[in-house]
Coordinates of C-alpha atoms and ligand atoms in Angstrom, one line a residue:
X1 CA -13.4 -5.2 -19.5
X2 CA -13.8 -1.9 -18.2
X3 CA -11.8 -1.4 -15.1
X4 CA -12.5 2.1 -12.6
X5 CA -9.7 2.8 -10.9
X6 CA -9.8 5.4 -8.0
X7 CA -6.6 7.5 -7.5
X8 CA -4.4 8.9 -10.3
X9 CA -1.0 10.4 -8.9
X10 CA -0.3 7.6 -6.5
X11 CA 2.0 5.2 -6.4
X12 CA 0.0 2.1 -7.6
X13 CA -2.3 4.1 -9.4
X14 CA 0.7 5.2 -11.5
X15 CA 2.2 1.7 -12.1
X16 CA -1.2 0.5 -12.9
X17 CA -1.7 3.4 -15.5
X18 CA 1.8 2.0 -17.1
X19 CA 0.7 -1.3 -17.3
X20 CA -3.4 -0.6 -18.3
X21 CA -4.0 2.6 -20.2
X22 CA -7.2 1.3 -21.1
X23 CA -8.6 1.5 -17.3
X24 CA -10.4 4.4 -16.6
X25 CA -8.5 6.6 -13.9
X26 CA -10.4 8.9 -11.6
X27 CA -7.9 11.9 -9.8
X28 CA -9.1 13.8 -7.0
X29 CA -10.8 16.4 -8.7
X30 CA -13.2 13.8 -10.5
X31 CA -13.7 12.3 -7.3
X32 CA -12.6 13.5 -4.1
X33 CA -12.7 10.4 -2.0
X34 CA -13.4 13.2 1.4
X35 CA -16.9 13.3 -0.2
X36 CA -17.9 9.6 -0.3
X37 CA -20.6 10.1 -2.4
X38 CA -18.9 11.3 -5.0
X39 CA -17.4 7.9 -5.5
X40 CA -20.8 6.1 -5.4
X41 CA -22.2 8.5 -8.1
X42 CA -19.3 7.7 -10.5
X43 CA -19.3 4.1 -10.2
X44 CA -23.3 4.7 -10.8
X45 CA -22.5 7.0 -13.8
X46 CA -19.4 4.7 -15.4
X47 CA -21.0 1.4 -14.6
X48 CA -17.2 -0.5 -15.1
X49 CA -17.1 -3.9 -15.1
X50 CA -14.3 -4.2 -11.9
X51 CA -13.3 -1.9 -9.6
X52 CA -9.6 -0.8 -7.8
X53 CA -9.2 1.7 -4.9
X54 CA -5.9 2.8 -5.3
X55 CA -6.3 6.0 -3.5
X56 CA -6.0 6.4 0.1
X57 CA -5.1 9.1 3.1
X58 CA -1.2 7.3 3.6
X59 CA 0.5 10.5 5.2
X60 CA 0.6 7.6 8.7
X61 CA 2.4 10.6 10.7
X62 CA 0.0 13.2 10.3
X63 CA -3.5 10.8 10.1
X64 CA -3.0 11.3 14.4
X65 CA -4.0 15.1 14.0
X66 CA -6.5 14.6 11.3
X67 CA -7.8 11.2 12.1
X68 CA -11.7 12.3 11.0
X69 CA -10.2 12.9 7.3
X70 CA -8.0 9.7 7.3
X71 CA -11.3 8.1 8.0
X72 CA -13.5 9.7 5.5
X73 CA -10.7 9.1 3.2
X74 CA -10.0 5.3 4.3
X75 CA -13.1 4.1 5.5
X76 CA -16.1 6.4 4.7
X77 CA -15.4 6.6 0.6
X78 CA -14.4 2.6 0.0
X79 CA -17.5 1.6 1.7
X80 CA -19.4 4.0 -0.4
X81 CA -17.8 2.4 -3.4
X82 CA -18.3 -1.2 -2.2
X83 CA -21.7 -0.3 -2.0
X84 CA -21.9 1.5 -5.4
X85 CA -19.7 -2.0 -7.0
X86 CA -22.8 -4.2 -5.3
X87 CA -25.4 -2.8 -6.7
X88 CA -24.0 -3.4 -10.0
X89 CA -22.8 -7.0 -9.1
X90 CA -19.1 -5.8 -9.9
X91 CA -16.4 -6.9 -8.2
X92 CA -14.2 -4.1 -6.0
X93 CA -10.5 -4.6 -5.1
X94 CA -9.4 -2.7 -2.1
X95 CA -5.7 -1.7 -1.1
X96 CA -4.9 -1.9 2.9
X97 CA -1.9 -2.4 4.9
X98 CA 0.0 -4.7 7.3
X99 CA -0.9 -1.4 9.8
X100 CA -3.8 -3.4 10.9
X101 CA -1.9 -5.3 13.3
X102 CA 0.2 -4.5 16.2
X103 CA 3.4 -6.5 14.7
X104 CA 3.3 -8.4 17.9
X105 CA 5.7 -12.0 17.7
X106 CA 8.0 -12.6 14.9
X107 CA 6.1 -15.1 12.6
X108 CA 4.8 -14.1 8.9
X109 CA 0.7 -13.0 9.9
X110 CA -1.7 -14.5 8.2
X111 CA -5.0 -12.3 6.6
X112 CA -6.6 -14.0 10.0
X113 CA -5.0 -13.0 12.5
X114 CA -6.6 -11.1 14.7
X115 CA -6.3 -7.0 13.9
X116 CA -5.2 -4.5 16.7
X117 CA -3.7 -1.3 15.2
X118 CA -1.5 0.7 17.0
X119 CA -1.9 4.2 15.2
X120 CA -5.0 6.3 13.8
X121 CA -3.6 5.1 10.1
X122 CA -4.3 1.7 10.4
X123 CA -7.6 2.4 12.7
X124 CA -9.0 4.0 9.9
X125 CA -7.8 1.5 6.7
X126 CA -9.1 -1.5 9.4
X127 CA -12.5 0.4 8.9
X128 CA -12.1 0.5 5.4
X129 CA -11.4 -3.1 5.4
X130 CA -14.9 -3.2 8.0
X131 CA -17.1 -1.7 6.1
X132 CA -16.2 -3.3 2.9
X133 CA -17.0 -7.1 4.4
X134 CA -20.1 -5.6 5.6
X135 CA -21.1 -4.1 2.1
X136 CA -22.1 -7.4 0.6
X137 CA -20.0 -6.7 -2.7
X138 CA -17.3 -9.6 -4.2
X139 CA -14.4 -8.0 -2.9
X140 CA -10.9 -8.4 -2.7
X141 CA -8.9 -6.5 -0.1
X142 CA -5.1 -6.8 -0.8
X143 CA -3.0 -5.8 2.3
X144 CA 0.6 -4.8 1.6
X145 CA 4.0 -3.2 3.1
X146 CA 6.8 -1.1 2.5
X147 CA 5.4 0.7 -0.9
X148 CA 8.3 2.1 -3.0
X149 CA 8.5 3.6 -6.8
X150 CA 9.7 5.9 -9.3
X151 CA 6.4 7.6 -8.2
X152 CA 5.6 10.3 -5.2
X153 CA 7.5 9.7 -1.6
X154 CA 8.9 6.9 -0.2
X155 CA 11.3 5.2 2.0
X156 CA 13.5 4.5 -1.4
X157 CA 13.7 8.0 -3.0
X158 CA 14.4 9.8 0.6
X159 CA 17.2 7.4 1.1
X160 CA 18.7 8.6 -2.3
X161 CA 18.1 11.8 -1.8
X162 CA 20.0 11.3 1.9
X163 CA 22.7 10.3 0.1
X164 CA 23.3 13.7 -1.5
X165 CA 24.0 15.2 1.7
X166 CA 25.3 12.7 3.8
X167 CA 27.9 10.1 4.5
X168 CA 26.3 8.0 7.6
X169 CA 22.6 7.5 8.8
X170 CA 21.4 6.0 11.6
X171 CA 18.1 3.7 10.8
X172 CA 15.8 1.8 12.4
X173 CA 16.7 -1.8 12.8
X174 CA 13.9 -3.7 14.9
X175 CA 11.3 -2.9 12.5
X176 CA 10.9 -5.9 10.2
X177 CA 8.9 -6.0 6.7
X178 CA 8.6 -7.1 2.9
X179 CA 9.3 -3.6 0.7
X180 CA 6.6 -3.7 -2.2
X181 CA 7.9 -2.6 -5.3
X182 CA 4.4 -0.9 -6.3
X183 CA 4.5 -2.1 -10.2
X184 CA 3.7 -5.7 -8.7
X185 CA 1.1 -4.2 -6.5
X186 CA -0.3 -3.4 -9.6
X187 CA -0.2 -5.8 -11.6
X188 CA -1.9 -8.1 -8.2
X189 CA -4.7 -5.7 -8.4
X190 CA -5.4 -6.2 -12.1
X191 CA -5.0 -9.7 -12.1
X192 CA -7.6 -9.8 -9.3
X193 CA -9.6 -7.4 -11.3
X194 CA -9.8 -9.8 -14.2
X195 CA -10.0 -13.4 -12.0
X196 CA -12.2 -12.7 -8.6
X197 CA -14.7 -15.5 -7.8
X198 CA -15.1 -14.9 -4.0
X199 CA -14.4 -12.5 -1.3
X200 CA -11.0 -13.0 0.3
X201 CA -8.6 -11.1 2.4
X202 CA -5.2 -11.6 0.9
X203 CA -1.6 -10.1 2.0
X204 CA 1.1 -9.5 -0.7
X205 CA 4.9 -8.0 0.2
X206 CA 8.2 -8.3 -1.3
X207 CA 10.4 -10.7 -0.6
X208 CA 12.8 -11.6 1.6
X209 CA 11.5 -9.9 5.0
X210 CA 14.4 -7.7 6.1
X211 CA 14.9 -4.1 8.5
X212 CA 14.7 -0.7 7.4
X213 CA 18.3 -0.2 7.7
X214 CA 19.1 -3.5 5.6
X215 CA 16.9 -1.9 3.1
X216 CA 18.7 1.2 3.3
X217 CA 22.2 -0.7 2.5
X218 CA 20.6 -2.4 -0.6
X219 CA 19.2 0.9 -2.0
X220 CA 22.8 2.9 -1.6
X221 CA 24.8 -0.3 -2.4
X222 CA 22.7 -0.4 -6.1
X223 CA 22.6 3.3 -6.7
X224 CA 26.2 3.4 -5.9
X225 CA 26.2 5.6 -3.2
X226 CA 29.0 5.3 0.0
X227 CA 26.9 5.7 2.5
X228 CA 27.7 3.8 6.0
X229 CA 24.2 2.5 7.9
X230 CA 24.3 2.1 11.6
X231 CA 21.7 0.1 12.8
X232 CA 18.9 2.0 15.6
X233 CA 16.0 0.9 17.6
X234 CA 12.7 2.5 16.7
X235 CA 13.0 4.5 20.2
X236 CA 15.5 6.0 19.5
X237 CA 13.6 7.1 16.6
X238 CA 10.3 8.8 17.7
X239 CA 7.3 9.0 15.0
X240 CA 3.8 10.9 16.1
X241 CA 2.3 7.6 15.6
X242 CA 4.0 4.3 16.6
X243 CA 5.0 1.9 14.1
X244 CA 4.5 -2.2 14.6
X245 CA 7.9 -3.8 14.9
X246 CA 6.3 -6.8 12.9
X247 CA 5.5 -5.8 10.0
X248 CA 5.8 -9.8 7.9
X249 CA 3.2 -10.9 5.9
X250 CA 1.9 -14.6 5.3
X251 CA 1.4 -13.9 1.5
X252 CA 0.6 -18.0 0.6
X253 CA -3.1 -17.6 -0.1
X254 CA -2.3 -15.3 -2.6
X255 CA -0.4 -17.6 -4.2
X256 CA -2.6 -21.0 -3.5
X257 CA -5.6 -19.0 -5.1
X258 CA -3.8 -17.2 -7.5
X259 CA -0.7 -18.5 -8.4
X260 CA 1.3 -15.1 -7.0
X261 CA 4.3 -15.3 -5.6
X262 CA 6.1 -12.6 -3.7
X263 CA 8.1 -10.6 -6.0
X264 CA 11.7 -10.3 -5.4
X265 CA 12.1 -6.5 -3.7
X266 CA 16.0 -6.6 -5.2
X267 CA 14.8 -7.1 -8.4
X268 CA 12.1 -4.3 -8.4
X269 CA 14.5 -2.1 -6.8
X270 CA 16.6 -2.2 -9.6
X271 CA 14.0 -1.9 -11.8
X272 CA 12.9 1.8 -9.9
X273 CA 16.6 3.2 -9.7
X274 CA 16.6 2.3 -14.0
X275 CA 13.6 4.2 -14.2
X276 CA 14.9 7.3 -11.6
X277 CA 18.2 7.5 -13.5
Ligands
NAP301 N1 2.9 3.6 0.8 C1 3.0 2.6 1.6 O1 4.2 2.3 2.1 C2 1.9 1.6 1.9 C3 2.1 0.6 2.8 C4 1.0 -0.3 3.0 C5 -0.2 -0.1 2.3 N2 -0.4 1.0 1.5 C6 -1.7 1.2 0.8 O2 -1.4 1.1 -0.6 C7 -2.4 1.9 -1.3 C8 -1.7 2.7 -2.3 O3 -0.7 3.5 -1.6 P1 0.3 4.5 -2.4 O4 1.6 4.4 -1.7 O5 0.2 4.2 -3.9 O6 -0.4 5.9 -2.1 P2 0.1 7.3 -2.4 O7 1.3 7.3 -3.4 O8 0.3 8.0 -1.1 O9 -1.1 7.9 -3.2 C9 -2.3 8.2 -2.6 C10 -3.3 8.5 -3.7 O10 -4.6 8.8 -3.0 C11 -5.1 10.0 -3.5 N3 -5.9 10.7 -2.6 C12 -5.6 11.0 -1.3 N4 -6.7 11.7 -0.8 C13 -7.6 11.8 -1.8 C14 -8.9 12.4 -1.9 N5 -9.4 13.1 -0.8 N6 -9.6 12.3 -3.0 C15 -9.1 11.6 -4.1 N7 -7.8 11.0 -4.1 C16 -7.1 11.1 -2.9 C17 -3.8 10.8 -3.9 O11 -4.2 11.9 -4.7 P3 -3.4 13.3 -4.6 O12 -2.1 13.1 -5.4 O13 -4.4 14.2 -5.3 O14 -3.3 13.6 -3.2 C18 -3.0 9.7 -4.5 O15 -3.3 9.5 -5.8 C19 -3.1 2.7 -0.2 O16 -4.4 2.0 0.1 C20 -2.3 2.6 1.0 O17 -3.0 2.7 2.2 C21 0.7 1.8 1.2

């Protein structure tokens, strides 16, 4: 099986190299996902048997000043590569984010609920997600929260490096989500890779659902690090673009199609702070 995978310094892309050294692994300057076609002409050119996006415009903060690149980026290049993946009749998994709602209520949301996003980020991944359903391709489009790793930036390594300088942090409370160690991110992507029959939407966090201050406590508690949390509301915190308070993901389809269950984010924290030390 030859699997294309899209993105190369990334977060997933980088657990999924670990994992699959046999995939082929395309870095922005083989295909630079701001020119769409691009992506088209190397799935053309490769002809793999499966193909993963795992690259993406993610910088959520600075998408609302450079929303037209977030969308080429997020929407324009995965529908060129859905495309590309159905004329070949291969199968294209897609990352996307729990960003596409407005993290109204407090219940786990479902892959149907209906999608309202509340910043140009997730505007331009629910286009993604658009495009792709409209491509005709077998896809798979695998929506997740709260990425963290060894790898690049992340809520996890600027807590740690936080800690270096400071004793107390205020963090926001009210937000509530699954952290995603991105190694099981991965290894979701190739399993779908290897097992897709039909099209399906599918969500896919860490468990349990906690706030970003909780998660903060756990990361400093198993690195060892005396930091005390105190707990803040997200507006006391202002962001250029606003954050979704509900941010839980129904992940059970994953897991009655699949046999996936949400990876313990304790466990896969540990796992990144052996890995950092
Ligand atoms: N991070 C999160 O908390 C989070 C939460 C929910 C969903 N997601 C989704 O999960 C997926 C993986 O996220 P991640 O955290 O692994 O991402 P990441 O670490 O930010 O990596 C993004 C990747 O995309 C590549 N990329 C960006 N612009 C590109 C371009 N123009 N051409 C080619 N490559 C480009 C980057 O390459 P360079 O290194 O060259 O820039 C990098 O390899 C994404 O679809 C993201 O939307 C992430």
């Amino acid at each position: 099986m030859s699997v294309l995978v899209f993105g190369k310094t990334g977060q997933v892309a980088q657990e999924l190299w670990s994992a699959h050294p046999e995939y082929i692994y395309l870095g922005r300057d083989d295909a630079d996902l701001s020119n769409p076609e691009t992506c088209a002409e190397a799935i053309k050119t490769l002809k793999p048997s499966a193909v993963i996006n795992a690259a993406a415009y993610t910088a959520v903060d600075r998408a609302e000043e450079e929303e037209e690149l977030a969308l080429l980026i997020n929407a324009k290049a995965p529908e060129a590569m859905a495309k590309a993946c159905a004329a070949l009749s291969v199968p294209f998994i897609h990352i996307s984010t729990d960003y596409v709602f407005d993290g109204t209520g407090k219940d786990a949301q479902s892959p149907d609920k209906p999608t309202a996003p509340v910043n140009a980020y997730g505007q331009t991944k629910l286009a993604g997600e658009t495009a792709i359903r409209n491509s005709g391709v077998k896809y798979a489009i695998l929506r997740t929260s709260w990425v963290f790793s060894a790898h690049g930036s992340n809520f996890a390594k600027s807590m740690l490096r936080l800690s270096e300088s400071r004793s107390e942090l205020g963090i926001v409370a009210d937000q509530i989500g699954g952290p995603t160690p991105a190694a099981d991110i991965a290894s979701t992507c190739a399993l779908l890779a290897r097992n897709l029959k039909t099209s399906g939407t599918y969500h896919f966090s860490g468990a349990p659902d906690v706030s970003w201050a909780d998660f903060a406590r756990e990361i400093f508690a198993q690195a060892g690090r005396d930091v005390t949390v105190t707990d803040i509301k997200t507006a006391d915190y202002p962001t250029p673009a606003k954050r979704p308070l509900n941010s839980r993901l129904d992940c059970a389809s994953l897991m009655s199609d699949f046999g996936v269950i949400r990876p313990s984010w304790k466990h896969g924290l540990a796992e990144v702070l052996k890995e950092l030390k």
